[in-house]
Amino acid sequence: MTFKTLDDLADIKAKRVLLRVDLNVPMDDAGKVTDATRIERVLPTIQELSAKGAKVILLAHFGRPKGERVASMSLEPVAQALADYLLQPVDFADDCIGTSAEEAIEALSEGDVLLLENTRFHKGEEKNDAEFAKALAALGDIYVNDAFSAAHRAHGSTEGVARLLPSYAGRTMQAELEALAAALSTPVRPVLAVVGGAKVSSKIDLLENLVSKVDMLVIGGGMANTFLAAQGLDVGKSLCEHDLADTARKITAAAEKAGCKIILPTDAVVAREFKANAASETVAVDAVPADAMILDAGAASVDAVKASIADAATLVWNGPLGAFEIAPFDMATVAAARFAAEQTTAGKLKSVAGGGDTVAALNHAGAAESFSYVSTAGGAFLEWLEGKELPGVKALEI
Ligand SMILES: Nc1ncnc2c1ncn2[C@@H]1O[C@H](COP(=O)(O)OP(=O)(O)OP(=O)(O)O)[C@@H](O)[C@H]1O
Ligand SMILES: O=C(O)[C@H](O)COP(=O)(O)O
């Protein structure tokens, strides 16, 4: 696929550049960014555009507010975090279209950077509504997409607006696509995929295709609970999408047919409260108390994950194996991440991981630096891996 890059942008002095970035960063309850990887990755594009004298207008989403204005999903705290990394002020407008955006843009000088409020506060964003895309496009002269990790969404700010303005790929978009192609276009087998995390409904469908592309699939985190429940196990109060049991069974059957080995947890760390240092115990997965929730994989499951990593030549990983943000439920994720890092350093494994929280988990484990490649993308990474066309990339095609 060919698209224009920043190298194709001639004179952009004083031009209004709408730059789509992914600032969907992990954040604690106090509004502090807990992992800045996605911020760091978009700095080169912002800096390059700003240095060339453009008025840089950032479009981004945060969380899933479903078209409502949800205060806890405002991007305002991220503007300050971005300014700290950019070492230059970042203005903020409390809407991504309409008067407040227009006035904030009007006030920009060459090289200034402005972040517009969460695009998902408007229903038109996720619907990719033509009027919403038009309202966004009216704010800029040029569109640049640097949000590879949101490129699997055909939304107004990732797809619709790209069709209305001269469009370009940013440096991170370009780098991600090149790095993933270099690492995984012809992966050395056996290939192991590890899929965990919490976005069960938006990722489970991807597994049906994935099992035909990989030799082993470790299912962990909230995703595993759905598979355990589909086997008839009681997962108590665990994060679990019971209505996806049929899908889980279909994936298990597809894996068998494709000769892909599925590895599910056999034991789990359970607790009755979702908080740091809550009283916890390790139980077999068929003995989860009805009033408890699975927050991590147990030691036997971790051994099985490590054994799979040891058997693999290539690892692709999205989604933590437990609620790693709260101690001690980071045990499985940290142990697996460190083992994969060791195998990579020893030259036995090519390891590629991606996802907002996955990267945070690898950083937490001190393992990210040793991985072969760390992508900012989770869902987009899995879809890319499946060979799917990503709408946000497709819209940039010349
Ligand atoms: N057993 C579990 N119960 C509840 N939450 C879990 C469990 N296991 C993992 N999680 C949560 O999953 C979240 C991460 O999942 P998610 O699918 O968003 O991954 P990601 O790497 O951020 O990918 P993406 O970039 O697509 O969002 C973490 O916040 C973690 O606490
Ligand atoms: O975190 C991500 O993977 C991207 O920011 C996309 O977020 P979404 O899964 O809510 O679309």
Coordinates of C-alpha atoms and ligand atoms in Angstrom, one line a residue:
M1 CA 0.0 0.0 0.0
T2 CA 1.4 3.4 -0.8
F3 CA 0.6 6.6 1.0
K4 CA 2.1 10.1 1.2
T5 CA 4.3 10.8 4.2
L6 CA 5.6 14.0 5.8
D7 CA 8.4 13.9 3.2
D8 CA 5.7 14.8 0.6
L9 CA 4.5 17.8 2.5
A10 CA 6.0 20.9 0.9
D11 CA 5.5 24.3 2.4
I12 CA 3.3 24.0 5.5
K13 CA 4.2 27.3 7.2
A14 CA 1.1 28.7 8.9
K15 CA -1.0 25.8 7.5
R16 CA -3.6 24.2 9.8
V17 CA -2.6 20.6 10.1
L18 CA -5.1 18.2 11.7
L19 CA -3.0 15.5 13.3
R20 CA -4.8 12.4 14.5
V21 CA -2.8 10.8 17.4
D22 CA -3.6 8.1 19.9
L23 CA -3.5 9.6 23.4
N24 CA -5.6 6.8 24.8
V25 CA -3.0 6.4 27.6
P26 CA -3.3 4.5 30.9
M27 CA -4.3 6.9 33.6
D28 CA -4.9 6.6 37.4
D29 CA -7.9 7.9 39.3
A30 CA -6.1 11.2 40.0
G31 CA -5.7 11.9 36.3
K32 CA -2.0 11.1 36.2
V33 CA -0.7 9.3 33.1
T34 CA 0.8 6.1 34.3
D35 CA 2.5 5.1 31.0
A36 CA 3.6 7.7 28.5
T37 CA 4.7 5.4 25.6
R38 CA 1.9 6.6 23.3
I39 CA 2.8 10.2 24.1
E40 CA 6.4 9.6 23.4
R41 CA 5.7 7.9 20.1
V42 CA 3.8 10.9 18.7
L43 CA 6.4 13.5 19.6
P44 CA 8.5 13.2 16.4
T45 CA 5.6 14.0 14.1
I46 CA 4.3 16.9 16.3
Q47 CA 7.8 18.3 16.6
E48 CA 8.5 18.0 12.9
L49 CA 5.2 19.8 11.9
S50 CA 5.7 22.4 14.5
A51 CA 9.3 23.1 13.5
K52 CA 8.1 23.6 9.9
G53 CA 5.8 26.3 11.1
A54 CA 2.5 24.5 10.9
K55 CA -0.4 25.1 13.4
V56 CA -0.6 21.7 14.8
I57 CA -4.2 20.7 15.8
L58 CA -4.4 17.3 17.6
L59 CA -7.4 15.0 17.3
A60 CA -7.6 12.1 19.7
H61 CA -10.0 9.9 21.6
F62 CA -9.9 8.7 25.2
G63 CA -11.8 5.7 26.6
R64 CA -15.2 4.8 25.3
P65 CA -17.7 7.5 26.3
K66 CA -20.1 6.4 23.6
G67 CA -21.0 9.8 22.2
E68 CA -21.6 11.4 25.7
R69 CA -19.6 14.1 27.4
V70 CA -18.1 12.1 30.3
A71 CA -15.9 14.3 32.6
S72 CA -13.6 11.4 33.6
M73 CA -12.8 10.8 29.9
S74 CA -11.7 14.4 29.1
L75 CA -8.4 14.8 27.4
E76 CA -7.5 17.9 29.4
P77 CA -5.1 16.1 31.8
V78 CA -3.4 14.6 28.8
A79 CA -2.7 18.0 27.3
Q80 CA -0.5 18.9 30.3
A81 CA 1.3 15.5 30.2
L82 CA 1.9 16.0 26.5
A83 CA 3.3 19.6 27.1
D84 CA 5.7 18.1 29.7
Y85 CA 7.1 15.7 27.1
L86 CA 7.0 18.2 24.2
L87 CA 8.7 20.9 26.3
Q88 CA 6.3 23.4 24.8
P89 CA 2.9 24.6 25.7
V90 CA -0.1 22.6 24.5
D91 CA -3.4 24.6 24.3
F92 CA -6.7 22.8 24.9
A93 CA -10.2 23.4 23.4
D94 CA -13.1 21.8 25.2
D95 CA -14.7 20.5 22.0
C96 CA -13.3 19.0 18.8
I97 CA -15.7 20.8 16.5
G98 CA -17.7 24.1 16.6
T99 CA -17.0 27.5 18.1
S100 CA -14.6 26.6 20.9
A101 CA -12.4 24.6 18.5
E102 CA -12.6 27.3 15.9
E103 CA -11.7 30.1 18.3
A104 CA -8.8 28.1 19.7
I105 CA -7.5 27.5 16.2
E106 CA -7.9 31.1 15.3
A107 CA -5.6 32.0 18.2
L108 CA -2.8 29.7 17.1
S109 CA 0.5 31.1 15.8
E110 CA 3.0 29.2 13.6
G111 CA 4.4 26.2 15.4
D112 CA 1.8 26.2 18.2
V113 CA 0.2 22.9 19.3
L114 CA -3.5 22.6 20.3
L115 CA -5.3 19.5 21.6
L116 CA -9.0 19.2 20.9
E117 CA -11.3 17.5 23.4
N118 CA -12.1 13.8 23.0
T119 CA -13.6 13.1 19.6
R120 CA -15.7 10.3 21.0
F121 CA -17.8 12.9 23.0
H122 CA -19.7 13.1 19.6
K123 CA -21.8 10.2 18.4
G124 CA -20.8 11.1 14.8
E125 CA -17.2 10.0 15.6
E126 CA -17.8 6.2 15.9
K127 CA -20.6 6.3 13.4
N128 CA -18.2 7.9 10.9
D129 CA -21.0 10.4 10.2
A130 CA -20.5 12.5 7.1
E131 CA -21.5 15.8 8.8
F132 CA -19.1 15.2 11.7
A133 CA -16.2 14.4 9.4
K134 CA -17.1 17.6 7.4
A135 CA -17.0 19.6 10.6
L136 CA -13.6 18.2 11.5
A137 CA -12.3 18.8 8.0
A138 CA -13.4 22.5 8.1
L139 CA -10.9 23.0 10.9
G140 CA -7.8 22.1 8.8
D141 CA -6.0 22.4 5.5
I142 CA -4.1 19.1 5.7
Y143 CA -4.7 15.9 7.6
V144 CA -2.0 13.6 9.0
N145 CA -2.7 10.3 10.7
D146 CA -0.2 9.2 13.2
A147 CA -2.5 6.9 15.2
F148 CA -1.7 3.4 13.9
S149 CA -3.2 2.0 17.1
A150 CA -6.6 3.5 16.3
A151 CA -6.4 2.7 12.5
H152 CA -8.6 -0.4 12.9
R153 CA -11.5 2.0 13.6
A154 CA -13.4 3.5 10.7
H155 CA -14.3 6.6 12.7
G156 CA -14.7 10.3 11.7
S157 CA -11.3 11.3 12.9
T158 CA -9.5 8.2 11.5
E159 CA -11.2 7.6 8.2
G160 CA -14.0 10.1 7.3
V161 CA -11.8 13.2 7.5
A162 CA -9.0 11.5 5.6
R163 CA -11.3 11.4 2.6
L164 CA -12.0 15.1 2.7
L165 CA -8.5 16.7 3.0
P166 CA -5.1 16.0 1.5
S167 CA -3.9 13.2 3.7
Y168 CA -0.6 11.9 4.9
A169 CA 0.9 9.3 7.2
G170 CA 2.8 10.5 10.2
R171 CA 6.2 9.2 11.3
T172 CA 4.8 6.8 13.9
M173 CA 2.2 5.4 11.5
Q174 CA 4.9 4.8 9.0
A175 CA 7.4 3.4 11.5
E176 CA 4.8 1.0 13.0
L177 CA 3.8 -0.4 9.6
E178 CA 7.4 -0.9 8.5
A179 CA 8.5 -2.5 11.8
L180 CA 5.6 -4.9 12.0
A181 CA 6.1 -5.9 8.4
A182 CA 9.9 -6.4 9.0
A183 CA 9.3 -8.5 12.1
L184 CA 6.3 -10.5 11.2
S185 CA 5.7 -10.8 7.4
T186 CA 7.4 -14.1 7.3
P187 CA 7.6 -15.2 11.0
V188 CA 9.9 -18.0 12.1
R189 CA 7.7 -20.9 13.4
P190 CA 6.5 -22.0 15.8
V191 CA 4.6 -18.8 16.3
L192 CA 2.9 -18.2 19.7
A193 CA 0.2 -15.6 20.2
V194 CA -0.6 -14.5 23.8
V195 CA -4.0 -12.7 24.0
G196 CA -5.3 -11.4 27.3
G197 CA -6.7 -8.1 28.6
A198 CA -10.1 -6.8 29.1
K199 CA -11.5 -5.8 25.7
V200 CA -13.1 -9.3 25.2
S201 CA -16.0 -8.4 22.9
S202 CA -13.9 -6.3 20.6
K203 CA -11.1 -8.8 20.2
I204 CA -12.6 -12.3 20.5
D205 CA -13.7 -12.4 16.8
L206 CA -10.1 -11.9 15.8
L207 CA -9.1 -15.1 17.4
E208 CA -11.0 -17.3 14.9
N209 CA -8.7 -16.1 12.2
L210 CA -5.6 -15.9 14.4
V211 CA -5.7 -19.6 15.2
S212 CA -5.1 -20.4 11.5
K213 CA -2.0 -18.2 11.5
V214 CA -0.2 -19.2 14.7
D215 CA 0.8 -22.6 16.1
M216 CA 0.0 -21.9 19.8
L217 CA -2.4 -19.5 21.4
V218 CA -2.2 -18.6 25.1
I219 CA -5.5 -17.1 26.2
G220 CA -5.2 -15.1 29.5
G221 CA -6.7 -12.2 31.4
G222 CA -10.4 -11.4 31.1
M223 CA -10.4 -13.2 27.7
A224 CA -9.6 -16.5 29.4
N225 CA -12.6 -16.2 31.8
T226 CA -15.0 -16.2 28.8
F227 CA -13.4 -19.4 27.5
L228 CA -13.5 -21.1 30.9
A229 CA -17.1 -20.2 31.3
A230 CA -17.8 -21.6 27.8
Q231 CA -16.5 -24.9 29.1
G232 CA -19.1 -24.8 31.8
L233 CA -16.9 -23.6 34.6
D234 CA -18.2 -21.2 37.2
V235 CA -16.0 -18.1 37.1
G236 CA -17.8 -16.3 39.9
K237 CA -17.8 -12.6 39.7
S238 CA -14.9 -12.5 37.2
L239 CA -14.8 -10.2 34.2
C240 CA -16.5 -12.5 31.7
E241 CA -18.8 -12.1 28.6
H242 CA -21.1 -15.0 29.1
D243 CA -23.0 -14.2 25.9
L244 CA -19.9 -14.9 23.9
A245 CA -19.7 -18.6 25.0
D246 CA -20.7 -19.8 21.5
T247 CA -18.0 -17.6 19.9
A248 CA -15.5 -19.1 22.3
R249 CA -16.5 -22.6 21.5
K250 CA -16.3 -21.8 17.7
I251 CA -12.8 -20.5 18.2
T252 CA -11.8 -23.7 20.1
A253 CA -13.2 -25.8 17.3
A254 CA -11.4 -23.7 14.6
A255 CA -8.1 -24.0 16.6
E256 CA -8.5 -27.8 16.6
K257 CA -9.1 -27.9 12.9
A258 CA -6.1 -25.7 12.2
G259 CA -3.8 -27.6 14.5
C260 CA -3.3 -24.6 16.8
K261 CA -2.8 -25.5 20.4
I262 CA -4.8 -23.4 22.9
I263 CA -3.4 -22.9 26.3
L264 CA -5.9 -21.8 29.0
P265 CA -5.2 -21.2 32.6
T266 CA -5.5 -24.2 34.9
D267 CA -5.3 -22.2 38.2
A268 CA -6.1 -18.6 39.1
V269 CA -5.5 -16.0 41.8
V270 CA -8.9 -14.9 43.1
A271 CA -10.0 -12.1 45.3
R272 CA -13.2 -10.6 46.5
E273 CA -12.3 -7.0 46.1
F274 CA -10.7 -5.2 43.1
K275 CA -8.1 -3.3 45.0
A276 CA -4.4 -3.3 45.8
N277 CA -3.4 -6.0 48.3
A278 CA -6.9 -7.4 48.6
A279 CA -6.9 -10.8 50.4
S280 CA -6.3 -13.4 47.7
E281 CA -5.8 -17.1 47.2
T282 CA -4.8 -19.4 44.3
V283 CA -7.4 -22.0 43.3
A284 CA -7.9 -24.4 40.4
V285 CA -10.1 -22.9 37.7
D286 CA -12.9 -25.4 38.5
A287 CA -12.9 -24.2 42.1
V288 CA -13.5 -20.5 41.8
P289 CA -15.7 -19.3 44.7
A290 CA -19.0 -17.9 43.5
D291 CA -18.4 -14.6 45.3
A292 CA -14.8 -14.2 44.0
M293 CA -13.2 -12.9 40.8
I294 CA -10.2 -14.1 38.9
L295 CA -7.6 -11.3 38.9
D296 CA -4.5 -13.2 37.8
A297 CA -3.3 -16.5 36.5
G298 CA -1.8 -18.9 39.1
A299 CA 1.7 -20.3 39.3
A300 CA 0.9 -23.6 37.4
S301 CA -0.6 -21.5 34.5
V302 CA 2.4 -19.3 34.5
D303 CA 4.7 -22.3 34.1
A304 CA 2.6 -23.4 31.1
V305 CA 2.9 -20.0 29.5
K306 CA 6.6 -20.0 30.0
A307 CA 6.9 -23.5 28.5
S308 CA 5.0 -22.2 25.4
I309 CA 7.3 -19.3 25.2
A310 CA 10.3 -21.6 25.4
D311 CA 8.8 -23.7 22.6
A312 CA 8.2 -20.7 20.3
A313 CA 10.5 -19.0 17.8
T314 CA 8.2 -16.0 17.5
L315 CA 5.9 -14.4 20.1
V316 CA 3.1 -11.9 19.4
W317 CA 1.4 -10.6 22.6
N318 CA -1.5 -8.4 23.2
G319 CA -3.3 -8.1 26.6
P320 CA -2.0 -8.6 30.1
L321 CA -2.6 -11.9 31.8
G322 CA -4.1 -10.3 34.9
A323 CA -5.1 -7.0 36.5
F324 CA -1.4 -6.0 36.6
E325 CA -2.0 -2.5 37.7
I326 CA -3.0 -3.7 41.2
A327 CA -0.5 -5.6 43.3
P328 CA -0.1 -8.6 43.6
F329 CA -2.2 -9.4 40.5
D330 CA 0.8 -8.5 38.3
M331 CA 2.6 -11.7 39.0
A332 CA 1.7 -13.7 35.9
T333 CA 2.1 -10.8 33.5
V334 CA 5.5 -9.8 35.0
A335 CA 6.8 -13.4 35.0
A336 CA 5.8 -14.1 31.4
A337 CA 7.2 -10.7 30.2
R338 CA 10.5 -11.2 32.0
F339 CA 10.8 -14.8 30.6
A340 CA 10.0 -13.6 27.1
A341 CA 12.6 -10.8 27.5
E342 CA 15.3 -13.3 28.6
Q343 CA 14.5 -15.6 25.7
T344 CA 14.8 -12.7 23.3
T345 CA 18.0 -11.5 24.8
A346 CA 19.4 -15.0 24.5
G347 CA 18.6 -14.9 20.8
K348 CA 16.0 -17.7 21.0
L349 CA 12.9 -15.7 20.4
K350 CA 11.6 -12.8 18.3
S351 CA 9.1 -11.0 20.5
V352 CA 6.6 -8.5 19.4
A353 CA 4.1 -7.0 21.8
G354 CA 1.5 -4.3 21.5
G355 CA -1.4 -2.4 23.2
G356 CA -1.7 0.6 25.5
D357 CA -1.9 -1.5 28.7
T358 CA 0.4 -4.3 27.4
V359 CA 3.2 -1.8 26.9
A360 CA 2.5 -0.4 30.3
A361 CA 2.7 -3.9 31.7
L362 CA 6.0 -4.6 29.9
N363 CA 7.5 -1.3 31.2
H364 CA 6.2 -2.3 34.7
A365 CA 8.0 -5.6 34.4
G366 CA 11.2 -3.9 33.1
A367 CA 11.0 -6.1 30.0
A368 CA 10.0 -3.7 27.2
E369 CA 13.6 -2.7 26.3
S370 CA 14.5 -6.4 25.6
F371 CA 11.5 -7.1 23.3
S372 CA 12.3 -7.2 19.6
Y373 CA 9.6 -4.7 18.9
V374 CA 6.9 -3.0 21.0
S375 CA 4.0 -1.5 19.1
T376 CA 1.6 1.1 20.5
A377 CA -1.3 -0.9 19.0
G378 CA -3.4 -3.6 20.6
G379 CA -6.6 -4.2 18.6
A380 CA -5.1 -2.7 15.5
F381 CA -2.0 -4.9 15.9
L382 CA -4.2 -8.0 16.1
E383 CA -6.2 -7.0 13.0
W384 CA -3.0 -6.2 11.1
L385 CA -1.7 -9.7 12.1
E386 CA -4.9 -11.2 10.7
G387 CA -4.1 -9.5 7.4
K388 CA -7.1 -7.3 7.6
E389 CA -7.2 -4.0 5.8
L390 CA -7.1 -1.2 8.5
P391 CA -9.6 1.6 7.5
G392 CA -7.4 4.3 8.9
V393 CA -4.5 3.2 6.7
K394 CA -6.6 2.4 3.7
A395 CA -8.0 6.0 3.7
L396 CA -4.4 7.3 3.3
E397 CA -3.8 5.2 0.2
I398 CA -2.9 7.3 -2.9
Ligands
LIG1 N1 -8.7 -11.2 35.0 C1 -8.8 -9.9 34.8 N2 -9.9 -9.2 35.4 C2 -10.1 -7.9 35.1 N3 -9.3 -7.1 34.3 C3 -8.2 -7.7 33.7 C4 -7.9 -9.1 33.9 N4 -6.9 -9.4 33.2 C5 -6.4 -8.3 32.6 N5 -7.3 -7.3 32.9 C6 -7.2 -5.9 32.5 O1 -7.0 -5.8 31.1 C7 -6.6 -4.4 30.8 C8 -5.9 -4.4 29.5 O2 -6.7 -4.9 28.4 P1 -6.8 -4.3 27.0 O3 -7.5 -5.3 26.1 O4 -7.3 -2.9 27.0 O5 -5.2 -4.4 26.5 P2 -4.3 -3.3 25.8 O6 -2.9 -3.8 25.8 O7 -4.5 -1.9 26.4 O8 -4.9 -3.3 24.3 P3 -5.5 -2.1 23.5 O9 -4.4 -1.2 23.1 O10 -6.3 -2.8 22.4 O11 -6.5 -1.4 24.4 C9 -5.8 -4.0 32.0 O12 -6.3 -2.8 32.5 C10 -5.9 -5.2 33.0 O13 -6.1 -4.7 34.3
LIG2 O1 -6.3 1.5 23.0 C1 -6.5 1.2 21.8 O2 -6.3 0.0 21.4 C2 -6.9 2.3 20.8 O3 -6.7 3.5 21.4 C3 -8.3 2.1 20.3 O4 -9.2 2.1 21.4 P1 -10.6 1.4 21.3 O5 -10.3 -0.1 21.4 O6 -11.5 1.9 22.4 O7 -11.1 1.7 19.9

